[in-house]
Coordinates of C-alpha atoms in Angstrom, one line a residue:
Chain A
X1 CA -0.5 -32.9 20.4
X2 CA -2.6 -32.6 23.5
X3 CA -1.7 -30.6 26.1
X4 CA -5.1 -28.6 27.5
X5 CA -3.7 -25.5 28.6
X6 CA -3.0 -23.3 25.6
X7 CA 0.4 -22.0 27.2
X8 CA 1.2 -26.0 26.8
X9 CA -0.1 -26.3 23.5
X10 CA 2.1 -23.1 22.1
X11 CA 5.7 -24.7 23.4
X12 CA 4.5 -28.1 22.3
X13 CA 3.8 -26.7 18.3
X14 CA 6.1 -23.5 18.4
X15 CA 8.7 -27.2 19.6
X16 CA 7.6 -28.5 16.5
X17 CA 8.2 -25.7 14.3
X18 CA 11.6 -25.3 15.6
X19 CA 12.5 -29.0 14.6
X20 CA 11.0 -28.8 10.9
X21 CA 11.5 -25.0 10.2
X22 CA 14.9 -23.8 10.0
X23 CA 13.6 -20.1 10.0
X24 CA 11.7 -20.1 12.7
X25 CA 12.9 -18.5 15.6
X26 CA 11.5 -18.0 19.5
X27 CA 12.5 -14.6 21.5
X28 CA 12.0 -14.4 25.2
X29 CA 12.6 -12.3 27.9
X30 CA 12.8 -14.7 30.7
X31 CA 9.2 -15.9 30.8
X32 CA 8.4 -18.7 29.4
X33 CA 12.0 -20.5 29.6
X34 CA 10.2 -23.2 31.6
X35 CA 7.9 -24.3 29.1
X36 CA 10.4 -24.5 26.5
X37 CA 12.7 -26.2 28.3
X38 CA 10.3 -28.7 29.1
X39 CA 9.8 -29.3 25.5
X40 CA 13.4 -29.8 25.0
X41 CA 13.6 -26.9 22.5
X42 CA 16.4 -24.9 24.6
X43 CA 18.2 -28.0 24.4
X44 CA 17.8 -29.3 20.9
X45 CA 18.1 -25.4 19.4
X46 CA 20.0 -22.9 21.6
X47 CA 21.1 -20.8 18.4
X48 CA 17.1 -20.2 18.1
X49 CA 15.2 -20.2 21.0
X50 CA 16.9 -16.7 22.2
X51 CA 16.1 -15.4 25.9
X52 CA 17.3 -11.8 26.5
X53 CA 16.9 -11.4 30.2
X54 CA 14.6 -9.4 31.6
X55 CA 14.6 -7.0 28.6
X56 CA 11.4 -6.5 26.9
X57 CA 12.9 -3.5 24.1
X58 CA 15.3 -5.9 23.2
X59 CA 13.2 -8.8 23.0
X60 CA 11.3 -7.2 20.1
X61 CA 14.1 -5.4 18.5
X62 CA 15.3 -9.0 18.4
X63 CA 12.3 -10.2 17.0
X64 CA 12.8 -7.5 14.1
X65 CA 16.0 -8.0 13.3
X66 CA 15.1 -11.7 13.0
X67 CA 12.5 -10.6 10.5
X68 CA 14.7 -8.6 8.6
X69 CA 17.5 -11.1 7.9
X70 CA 14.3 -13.7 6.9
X71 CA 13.6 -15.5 9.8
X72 CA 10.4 -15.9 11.3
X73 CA 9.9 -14.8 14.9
X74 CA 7.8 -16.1 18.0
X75 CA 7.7 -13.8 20.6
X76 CA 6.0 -14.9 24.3
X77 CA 5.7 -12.7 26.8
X78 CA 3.2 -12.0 30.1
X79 CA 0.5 -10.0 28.3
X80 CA 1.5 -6.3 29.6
X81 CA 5.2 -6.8 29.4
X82 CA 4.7 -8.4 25.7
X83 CA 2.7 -5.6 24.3
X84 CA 2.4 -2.3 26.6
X85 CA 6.1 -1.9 27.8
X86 CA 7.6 -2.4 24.4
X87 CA 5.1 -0.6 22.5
X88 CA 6.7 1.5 20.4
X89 CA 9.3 -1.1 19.5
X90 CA 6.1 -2.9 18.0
X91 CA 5.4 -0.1 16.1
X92 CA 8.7 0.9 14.7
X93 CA 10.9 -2.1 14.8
X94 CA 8.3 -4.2 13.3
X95 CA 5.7 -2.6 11.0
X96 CA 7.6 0.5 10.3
X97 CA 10.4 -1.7 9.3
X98 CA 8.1 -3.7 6.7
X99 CA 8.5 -7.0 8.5
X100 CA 6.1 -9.0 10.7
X101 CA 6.1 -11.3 13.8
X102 CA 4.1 -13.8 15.8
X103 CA 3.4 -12.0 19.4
X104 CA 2.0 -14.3 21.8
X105 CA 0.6 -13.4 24.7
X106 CA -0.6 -15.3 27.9
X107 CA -2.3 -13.9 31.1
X108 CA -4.5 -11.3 29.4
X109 CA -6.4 -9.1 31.3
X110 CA -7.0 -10.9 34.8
X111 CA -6.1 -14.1 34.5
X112 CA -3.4 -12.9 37.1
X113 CA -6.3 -11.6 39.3
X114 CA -3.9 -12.1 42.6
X115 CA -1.0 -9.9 41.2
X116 CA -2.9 -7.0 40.6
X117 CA -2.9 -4.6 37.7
X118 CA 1.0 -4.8 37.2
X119 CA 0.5 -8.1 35.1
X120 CA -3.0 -7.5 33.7
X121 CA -3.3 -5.5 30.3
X122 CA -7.2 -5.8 29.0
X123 CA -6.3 -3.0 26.8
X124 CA -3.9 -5.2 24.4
X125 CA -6.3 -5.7 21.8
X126 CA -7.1 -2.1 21.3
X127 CA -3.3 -1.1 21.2
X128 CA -2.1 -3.5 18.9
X129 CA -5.6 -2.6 16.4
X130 CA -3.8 1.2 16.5
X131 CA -0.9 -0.7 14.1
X132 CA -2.1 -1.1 10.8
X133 CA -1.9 -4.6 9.7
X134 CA -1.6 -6.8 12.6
X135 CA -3.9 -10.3 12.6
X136 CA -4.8 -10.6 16.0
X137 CA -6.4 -14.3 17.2
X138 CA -8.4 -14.6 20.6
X139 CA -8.1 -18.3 20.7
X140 CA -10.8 -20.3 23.0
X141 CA -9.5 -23.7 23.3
X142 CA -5.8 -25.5 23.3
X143 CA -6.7 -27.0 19.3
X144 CA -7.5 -23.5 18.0
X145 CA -4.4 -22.1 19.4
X146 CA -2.5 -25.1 17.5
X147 CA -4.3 -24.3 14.2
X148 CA -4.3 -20.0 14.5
X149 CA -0.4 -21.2 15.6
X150 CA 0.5 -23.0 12.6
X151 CA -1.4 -20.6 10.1
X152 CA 0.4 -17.7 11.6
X153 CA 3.8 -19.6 10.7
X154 CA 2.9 -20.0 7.2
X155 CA 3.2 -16.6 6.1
X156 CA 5.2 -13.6 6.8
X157 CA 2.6 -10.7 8.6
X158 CA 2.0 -9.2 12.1
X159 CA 0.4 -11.3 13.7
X160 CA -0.7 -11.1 17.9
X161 CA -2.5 -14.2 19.8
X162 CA -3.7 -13.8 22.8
X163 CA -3.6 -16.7 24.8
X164 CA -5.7 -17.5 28.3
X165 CA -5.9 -19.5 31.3
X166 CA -9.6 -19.5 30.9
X167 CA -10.4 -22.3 27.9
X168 CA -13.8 -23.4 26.4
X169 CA -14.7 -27.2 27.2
X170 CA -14.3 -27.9 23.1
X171 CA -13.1 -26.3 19.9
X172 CA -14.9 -24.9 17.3
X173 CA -14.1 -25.6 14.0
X174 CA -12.7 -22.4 12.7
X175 CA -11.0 -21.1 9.7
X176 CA -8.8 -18.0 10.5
X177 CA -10.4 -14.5 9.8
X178 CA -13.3 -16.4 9.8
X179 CA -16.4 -16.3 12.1
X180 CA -18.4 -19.7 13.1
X181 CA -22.0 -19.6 13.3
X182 CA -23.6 -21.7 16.2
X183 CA -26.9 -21.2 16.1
X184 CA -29.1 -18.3 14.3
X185 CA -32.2 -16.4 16.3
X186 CA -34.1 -13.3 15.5
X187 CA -33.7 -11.3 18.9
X188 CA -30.3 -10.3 18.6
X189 CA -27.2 -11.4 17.3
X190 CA -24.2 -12.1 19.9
X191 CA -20.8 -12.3 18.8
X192 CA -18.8 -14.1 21.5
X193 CA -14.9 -14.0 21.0
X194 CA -12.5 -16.4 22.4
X195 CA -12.7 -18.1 26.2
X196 CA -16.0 -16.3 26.5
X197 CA -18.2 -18.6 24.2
X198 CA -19.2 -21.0 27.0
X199 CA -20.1 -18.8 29.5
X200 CA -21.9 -16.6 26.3
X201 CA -23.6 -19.9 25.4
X202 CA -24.9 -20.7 28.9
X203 CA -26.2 -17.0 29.3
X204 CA -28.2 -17.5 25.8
X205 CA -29.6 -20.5 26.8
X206 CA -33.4 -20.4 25.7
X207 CA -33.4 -16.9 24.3
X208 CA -34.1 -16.2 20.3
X209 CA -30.5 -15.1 19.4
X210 CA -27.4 -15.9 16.8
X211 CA -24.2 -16.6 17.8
X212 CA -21.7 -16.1 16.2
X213 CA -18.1 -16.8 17.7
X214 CA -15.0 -15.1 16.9
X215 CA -11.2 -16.3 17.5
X216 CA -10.4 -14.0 14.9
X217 CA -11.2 -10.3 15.7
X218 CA -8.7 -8.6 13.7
X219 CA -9.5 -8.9 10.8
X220 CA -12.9 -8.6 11.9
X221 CA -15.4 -10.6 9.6
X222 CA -17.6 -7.6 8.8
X223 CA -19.4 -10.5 6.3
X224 CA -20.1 -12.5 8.7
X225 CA -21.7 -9.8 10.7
X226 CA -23.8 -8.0 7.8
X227 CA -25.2 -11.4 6.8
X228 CA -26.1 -11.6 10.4
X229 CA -27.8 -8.4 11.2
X230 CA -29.9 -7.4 13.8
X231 CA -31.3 -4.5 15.4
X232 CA -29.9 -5.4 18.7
X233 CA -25.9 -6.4 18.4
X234 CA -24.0 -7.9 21.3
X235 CA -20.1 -8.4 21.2
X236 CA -18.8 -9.7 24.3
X237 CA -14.7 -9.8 24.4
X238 CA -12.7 -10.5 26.7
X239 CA -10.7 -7.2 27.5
X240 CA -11.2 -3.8 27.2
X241 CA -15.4 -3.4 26.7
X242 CA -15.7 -1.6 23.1
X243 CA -12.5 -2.7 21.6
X244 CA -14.6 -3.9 19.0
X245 CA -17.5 -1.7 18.6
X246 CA -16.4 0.7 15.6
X247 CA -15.8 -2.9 13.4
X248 CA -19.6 -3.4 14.1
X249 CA -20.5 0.1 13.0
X250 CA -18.5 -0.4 9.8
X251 CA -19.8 -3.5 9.1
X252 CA -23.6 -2.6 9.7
X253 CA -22.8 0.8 7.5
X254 CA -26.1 2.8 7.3
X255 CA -28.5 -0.2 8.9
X256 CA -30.3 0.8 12.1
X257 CA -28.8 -1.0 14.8
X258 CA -27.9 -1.2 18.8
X259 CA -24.7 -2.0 20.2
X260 CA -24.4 -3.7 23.6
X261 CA -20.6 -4.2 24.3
X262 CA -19.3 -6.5 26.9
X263 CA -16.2 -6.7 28.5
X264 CA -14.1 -5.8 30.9
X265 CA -14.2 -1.7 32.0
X266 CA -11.8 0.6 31.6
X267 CA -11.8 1.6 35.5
X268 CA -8.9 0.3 37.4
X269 CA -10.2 -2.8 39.7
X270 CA -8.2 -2.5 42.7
X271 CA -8.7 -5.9 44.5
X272 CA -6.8 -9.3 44.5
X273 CA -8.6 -12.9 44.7
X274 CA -9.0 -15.0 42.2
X275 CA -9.8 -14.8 37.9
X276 CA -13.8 -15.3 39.0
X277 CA -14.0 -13.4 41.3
X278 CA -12.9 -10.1 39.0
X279 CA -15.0 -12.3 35.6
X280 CA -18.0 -12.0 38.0
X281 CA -17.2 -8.0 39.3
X282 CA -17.1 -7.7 35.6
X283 CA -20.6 -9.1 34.6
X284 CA -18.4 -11.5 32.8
X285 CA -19.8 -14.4 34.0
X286 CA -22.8 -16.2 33.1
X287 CA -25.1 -14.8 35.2
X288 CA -23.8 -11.3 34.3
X289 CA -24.1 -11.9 30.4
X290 CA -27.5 -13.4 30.5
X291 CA -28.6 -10.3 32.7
X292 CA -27.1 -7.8 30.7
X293 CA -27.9 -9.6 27.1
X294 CA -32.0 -9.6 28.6
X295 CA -32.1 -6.1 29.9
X296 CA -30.6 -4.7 26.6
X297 CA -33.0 -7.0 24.3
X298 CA -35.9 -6.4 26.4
X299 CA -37.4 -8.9 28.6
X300 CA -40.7 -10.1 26.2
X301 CA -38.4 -10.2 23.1
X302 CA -35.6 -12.2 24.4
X303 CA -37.0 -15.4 24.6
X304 CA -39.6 -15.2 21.9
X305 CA -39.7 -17.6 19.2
X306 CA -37.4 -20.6 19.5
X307 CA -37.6 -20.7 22.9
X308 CA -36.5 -24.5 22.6
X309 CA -33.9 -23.9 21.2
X310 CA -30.6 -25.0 23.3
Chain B
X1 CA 24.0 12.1 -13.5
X2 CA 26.6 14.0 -11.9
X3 CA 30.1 12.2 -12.5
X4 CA 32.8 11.8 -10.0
X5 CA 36.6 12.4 -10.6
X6 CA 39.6 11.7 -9.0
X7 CA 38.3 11.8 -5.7
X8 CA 34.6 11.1 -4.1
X9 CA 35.0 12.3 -1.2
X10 CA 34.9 15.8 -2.2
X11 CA 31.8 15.5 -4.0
X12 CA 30.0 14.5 -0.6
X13 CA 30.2 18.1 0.1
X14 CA 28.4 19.1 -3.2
X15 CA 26.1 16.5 -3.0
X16 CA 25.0 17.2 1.1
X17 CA 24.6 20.9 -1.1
X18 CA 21.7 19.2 -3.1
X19 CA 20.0 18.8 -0.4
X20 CA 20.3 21.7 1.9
X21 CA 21.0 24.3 -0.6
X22 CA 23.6 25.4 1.9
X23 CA 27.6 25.6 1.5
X24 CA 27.3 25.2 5.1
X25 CA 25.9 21.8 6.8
X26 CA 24.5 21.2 10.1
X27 CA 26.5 19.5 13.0
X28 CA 23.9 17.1 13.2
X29 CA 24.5 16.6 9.6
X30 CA 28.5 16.2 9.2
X31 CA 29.6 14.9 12.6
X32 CA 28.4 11.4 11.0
X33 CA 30.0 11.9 7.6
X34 CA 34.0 10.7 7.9
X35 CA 32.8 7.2 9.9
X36 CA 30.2 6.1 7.0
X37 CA 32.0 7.7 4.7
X38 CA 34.9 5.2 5.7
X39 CA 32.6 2.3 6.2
X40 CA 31.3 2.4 2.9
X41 CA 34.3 3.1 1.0
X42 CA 36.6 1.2 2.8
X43 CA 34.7 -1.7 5.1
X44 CA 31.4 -2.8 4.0
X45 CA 30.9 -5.6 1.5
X46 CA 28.0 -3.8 0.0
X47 CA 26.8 -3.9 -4.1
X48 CA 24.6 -1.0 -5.2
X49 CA 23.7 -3.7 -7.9
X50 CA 22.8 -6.0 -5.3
X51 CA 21.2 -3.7 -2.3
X52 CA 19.3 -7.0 -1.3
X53 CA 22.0 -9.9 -1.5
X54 CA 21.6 -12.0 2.0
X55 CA 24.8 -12.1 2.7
X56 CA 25.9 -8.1 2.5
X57 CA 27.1 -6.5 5.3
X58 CA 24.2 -4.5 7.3
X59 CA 24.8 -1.0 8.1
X60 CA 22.4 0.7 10.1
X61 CA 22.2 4.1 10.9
X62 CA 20.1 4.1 13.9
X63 CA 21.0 8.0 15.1
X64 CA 18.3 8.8 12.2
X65 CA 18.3 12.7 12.6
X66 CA 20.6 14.5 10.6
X67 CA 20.6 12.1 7.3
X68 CA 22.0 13.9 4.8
X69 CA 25.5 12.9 5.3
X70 CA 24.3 9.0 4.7
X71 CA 21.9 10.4 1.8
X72 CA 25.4 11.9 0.4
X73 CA 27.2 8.3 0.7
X74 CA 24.6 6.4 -0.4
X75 CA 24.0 8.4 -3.7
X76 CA 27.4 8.7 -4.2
X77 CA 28.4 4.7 -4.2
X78 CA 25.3 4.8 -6.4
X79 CA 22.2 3.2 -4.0
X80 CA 20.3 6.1 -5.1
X81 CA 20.3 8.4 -8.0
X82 CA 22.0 11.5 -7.1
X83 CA 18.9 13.6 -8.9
X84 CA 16.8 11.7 -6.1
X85 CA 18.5 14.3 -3.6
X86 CA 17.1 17.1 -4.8
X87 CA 14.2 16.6 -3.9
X88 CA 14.9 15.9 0.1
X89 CA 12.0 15.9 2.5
X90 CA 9.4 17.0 -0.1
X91 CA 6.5 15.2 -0.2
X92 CA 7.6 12.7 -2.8
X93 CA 10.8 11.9 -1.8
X94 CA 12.1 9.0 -0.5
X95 CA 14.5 10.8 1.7
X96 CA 13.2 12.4 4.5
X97 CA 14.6 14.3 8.4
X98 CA 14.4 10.3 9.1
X99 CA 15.5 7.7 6.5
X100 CA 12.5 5.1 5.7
X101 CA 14.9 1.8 5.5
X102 CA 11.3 0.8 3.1
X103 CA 11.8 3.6 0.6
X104 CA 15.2 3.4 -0.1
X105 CA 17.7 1.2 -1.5
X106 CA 20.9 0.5 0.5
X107 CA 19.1 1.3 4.0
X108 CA 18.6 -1.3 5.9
X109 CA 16.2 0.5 8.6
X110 CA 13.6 3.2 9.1
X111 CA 15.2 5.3 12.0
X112 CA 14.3 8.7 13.5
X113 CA 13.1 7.6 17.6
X114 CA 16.3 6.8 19.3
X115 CA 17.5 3.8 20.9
X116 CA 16.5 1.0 18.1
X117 CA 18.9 0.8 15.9
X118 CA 21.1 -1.6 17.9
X119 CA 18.8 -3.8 19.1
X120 CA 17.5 -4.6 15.9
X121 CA 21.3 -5.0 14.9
X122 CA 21.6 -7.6 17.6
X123 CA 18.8 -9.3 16.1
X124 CA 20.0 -9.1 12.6
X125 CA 24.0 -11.0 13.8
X126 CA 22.2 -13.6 15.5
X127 CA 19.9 -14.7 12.6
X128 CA 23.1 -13.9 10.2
X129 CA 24.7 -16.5 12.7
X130 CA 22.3 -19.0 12.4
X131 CA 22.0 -19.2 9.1
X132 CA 26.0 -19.2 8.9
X133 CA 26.4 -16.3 6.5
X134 CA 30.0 -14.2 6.2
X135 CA 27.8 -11.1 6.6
X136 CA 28.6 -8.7 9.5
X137 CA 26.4 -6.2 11.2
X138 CA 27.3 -2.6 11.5
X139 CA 25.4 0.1 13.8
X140 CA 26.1 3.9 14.1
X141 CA 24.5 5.5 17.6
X142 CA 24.9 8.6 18.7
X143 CA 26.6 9.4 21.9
X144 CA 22.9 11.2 23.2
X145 CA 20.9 8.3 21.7
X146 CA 22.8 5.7 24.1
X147 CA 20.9 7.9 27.1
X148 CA 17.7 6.0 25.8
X149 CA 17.7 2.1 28.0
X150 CA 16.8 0.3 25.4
X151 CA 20.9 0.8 23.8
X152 CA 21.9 -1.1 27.0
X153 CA 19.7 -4.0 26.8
X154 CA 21.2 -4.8 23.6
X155 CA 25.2 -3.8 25.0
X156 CA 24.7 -6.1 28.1
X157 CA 23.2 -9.2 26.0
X158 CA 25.5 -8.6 23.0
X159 CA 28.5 -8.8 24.8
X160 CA 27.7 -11.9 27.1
X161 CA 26.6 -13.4 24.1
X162 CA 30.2 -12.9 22.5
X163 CA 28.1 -11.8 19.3
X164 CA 31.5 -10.7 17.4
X165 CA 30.1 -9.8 13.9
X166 CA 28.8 -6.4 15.4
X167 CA 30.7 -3.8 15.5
X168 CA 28.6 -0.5 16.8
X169 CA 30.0 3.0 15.9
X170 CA 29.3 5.5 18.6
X171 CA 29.5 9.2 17.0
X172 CA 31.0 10.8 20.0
X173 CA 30.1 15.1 20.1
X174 CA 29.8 15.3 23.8
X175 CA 26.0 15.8 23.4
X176 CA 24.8 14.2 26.2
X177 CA 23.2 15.9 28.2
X178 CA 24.3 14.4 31.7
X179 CA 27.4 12.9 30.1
X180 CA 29.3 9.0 30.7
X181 CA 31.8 9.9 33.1
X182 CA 34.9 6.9 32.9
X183 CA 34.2 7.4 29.0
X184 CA 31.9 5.9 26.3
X185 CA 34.4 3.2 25.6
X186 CA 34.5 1.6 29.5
X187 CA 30.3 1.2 29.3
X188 CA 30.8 -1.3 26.4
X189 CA 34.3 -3.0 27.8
X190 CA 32.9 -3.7 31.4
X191 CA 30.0 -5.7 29.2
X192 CA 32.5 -7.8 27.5
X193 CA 32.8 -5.9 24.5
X194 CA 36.6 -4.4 22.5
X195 CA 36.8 -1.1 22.1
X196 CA 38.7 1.3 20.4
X197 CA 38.4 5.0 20.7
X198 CA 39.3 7.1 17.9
X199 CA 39.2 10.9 16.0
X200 CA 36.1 10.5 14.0
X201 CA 37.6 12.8 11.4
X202 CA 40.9 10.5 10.6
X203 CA 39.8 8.4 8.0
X204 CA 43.1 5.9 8.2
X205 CA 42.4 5.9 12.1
X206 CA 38.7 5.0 11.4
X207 CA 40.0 2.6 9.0
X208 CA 42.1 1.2 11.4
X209 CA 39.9 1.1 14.1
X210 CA 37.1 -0.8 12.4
X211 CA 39.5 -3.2 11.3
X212 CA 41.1 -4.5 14.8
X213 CA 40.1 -7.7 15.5
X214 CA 37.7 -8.7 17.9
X215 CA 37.4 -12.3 18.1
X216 CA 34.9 -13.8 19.8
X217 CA 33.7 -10.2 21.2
X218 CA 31.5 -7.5 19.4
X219 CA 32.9 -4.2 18.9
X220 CA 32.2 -0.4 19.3
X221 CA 34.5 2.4 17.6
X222 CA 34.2 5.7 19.6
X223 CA 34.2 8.3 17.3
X224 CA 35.3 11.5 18.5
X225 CA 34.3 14.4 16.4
X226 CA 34.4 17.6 18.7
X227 CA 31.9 19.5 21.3
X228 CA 30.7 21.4 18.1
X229 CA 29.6 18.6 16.6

């Protein structure tokens, strides 16, 4: 399959699903129609790709009834009206229930930079990590979303991807849960999740760091990140800044350490225009990173040993 | 175990007594009682012996507050030892103010915040559709819970989906606080649904009304049980 947009990518496998899975379900609430249309799922599975209208309760009290009579749920949604207007439907109809669903999510938190904070949610990640036992995936690239996308439908937990607009030029080879080492440094140690890794990699570029990147945050590999420690840690996400920071803390237990976290502010960004222009307003961008990754390291350090490296 | 005689109705009463410790129950408590009482006796095609069998029927009491009259029912067809009610809401019981659909056998959902029950129901008859089992789908609201929005999302899509193996069973006390002028009845008929209004205390007119066919259409059973309720 090789669509490049990860939107693309989900109809073409969740498609794929539909035709070899008879359990496997899709729940929408309008959005998204399109795509599987396009796909021919609406017309080759009507009884299972189920759009509710404009009703965003139903669509995941849908999804949990699904669930409870054993089928196994995919539910799409723009990012805010997937996560923060049903919210407590996620919470109750789902984990409370003791059955799971595949959330997925596309225009996190500005990819919609134009249509203002109506259909922009950075805080999803740290909403959905208030529920106990959700997987949440922060795919970079179109292949990752295929393979976080097919693990998800192999088993029966909570389980949120958050897809983007905003993709890396290539995939990483990832296991789910897992995080991928790209290169190792003394400096600091970055941890780059999801879409951000290029940009992360271009800001790094000649300073003595690791990085590490992450499609999986939740569960957060605290391994991965004890193995790598460093006095000076650096998460940069791709939504709400500190989302991440207390799985750092727990994973470094009583090791000295500094946090930097990246991402984007909690303040309300009241203008329009276009995804860079709110990735750059952010410090989001290259430029941004590498300044912000240099001030917290400390100029001399930074770009110590492996200088050649990259 | 307690044993029942001639009729097990009137050891509900004894067993809600278990519970509360009280001759007396709460409105809350018994204004549900004769419509799952009646469901369970007469309608469902439950087996205590079988809580988890695919293709039961799925009753869901979504109006979560006030539990003890379903506690009651469900210890006395046996889901549930009847010792288990004595020791309501303490720490270690499985029965709580709100039932945990996880802790106990025979309920199919958690319940408590209002307005989820029938979505989830809705949910439940379309994957009981597609997988082309006999069961049917059951859901008991309360006339104040259909205030929340989320009830009418599933109304409007249930009955322009024709989803006819769900009945819902709207416990009708007048407790609403801004009321449904035109009647409950007409909010779920103008949506495509049958309906069938009924005294919530008549158990051969509950019997009745659960029974009427609704081809092709879901179907909600107005209960009326009195302001006091």
């Amino acid at each position: 399959m090789g669509t490049t947009s990860m939107r693309g990518r989900f109809a073409e496998v969740i498609t794929d699903l539909l035709d070899s899975r008879p359990d496997v379900a899709v729940v929408l609430a309008d959005i998204g129609v399109n795509q599987f249309s396009e796909t021919g799922a609406i017309a080759h599975h009507p009884d299972r790709v189920v759009n509710v209208g404009i009703r965003e309760q139903l669509m995941i009290g849908v999804a949990g009834g699904l669930a409870l009579a054993g089928m196994r749920p995919f539910v799409h949604s723009y990012t805010p009206f997937l996560v923060q207007r049903p919210f407590e439907q996620i919470k109750l109809d789902l984990g409370h229930q003791g059955v799971g669903a595949v959330l997925v999510s596309i225009g996190g938190s500005y990819d919609a930079a134009s249509e203002g904070r109506t259909h922009q949610a950075p805080g999803d990640v740290a909403l959905i990590d208030t529920l106990p036992g959700w997987e949440i995936h922060v795919p970079g690239h179109p292949d990752e979303v295929e393979l976080l996308l097919r693990h998800a439908a192999s088993h029966d937990r909570s389980v949120y991807v958050r897809l983007a607009d905003n993709t890396n030029a290539e995939p990483m080879p990832i296991v789910p849960g897992r995080f991928h080492t790209l290169r190792n440094g003394d400096s600091a140690t970055i941890v780059a999740v999801g879409p951000t890794l290029d940009r992360v990699v271009e800001a790094s570029r000649g300073l003595d760091v690791t990085v590490l990147y992450a499609a999986t945050v939740r569960p957060f590999d605290r391994a991965a990140v004890a193995a790598a420690w460093s006095a000076n840690f650096v998460v940069v996400e791709p939504y709400l800044e500190g989302t991440s920071a207390h799985e750092v803390a727990a994973a470094m237990g009583d090791r000295p350490h500094r946090l930097l976290s990246i991402g984007v502010p909690k303040a309300e960004h009241r203008h329009y225009g276009r995804p860079a222009d709110h990735q750059a307003a952010h410090g989001l961008d290259a430029a941004g990173l590498r300044r912000r990754i240099v001030a917290f390291i400390g100029e001399s350090r930074a770009c110590s040993r492996h200088s050649s490296v990259l | 175990m307690t044993t029942y005689t001639a009729n097990p109705y009137l050891g509900l009463s004894a067993l809600m007594t278990r519970m509360t410790g009280d001759e007396k129950h709460s409105a809350s408590a018994t204004s549900t009682l004769d419509p799952i009482w009646v469901l369970y006796h007469r309608i469902l095609r439950v087996d205590p012996s079988n809580p988890d069998d695919p293709d039961r029927d799925r009753f869901l009491l979504s109006k979560g507050h006030g539990p003890i009259a379903f506690y009651a029912v469900l210890a006395g067809q046996g889901f549930i030892p009847v010792e288990t009610l004595d020791g309501f809401a303490g720490y270690d019981s499985p029965l709580g103010h709100h039932p945990d659909g996880t802790l106990i056998p025979g309920a199919e959902i958690g319940s408590g915040s209002l307005g989820h029950g029938l979505p989830i129901a809705v949910g439940q008859a379309l994957a009981l559709g597609i997988k082309g089992s006999p069961a049917r789908v059951f859901c008991l609201v309360g006339d104040a819970e259909l205030d929340e929005g989320s009830n009418h999302e599933a109304i409007a899509f249930a009955g322009r989906h024709g989803l006819d193996r769900l009945t819902a069973v709207v416990i009708d006390n007048q407790s609403a606080t801004h009321g449904w002028p035109g009647g409950i009845a007409s909010r779920f008929e103008v949506e495509g649904w049958s309906a069938i209004t009924c005294d919530g205390r008549d158990h051969a007119a509950l019997e009745r009304a659960y029974l009427q066919d609704h081809t092709g259409r879901p179907h909600v059973v107005v209960a009326q049980v009195g302001a006091k309720y």
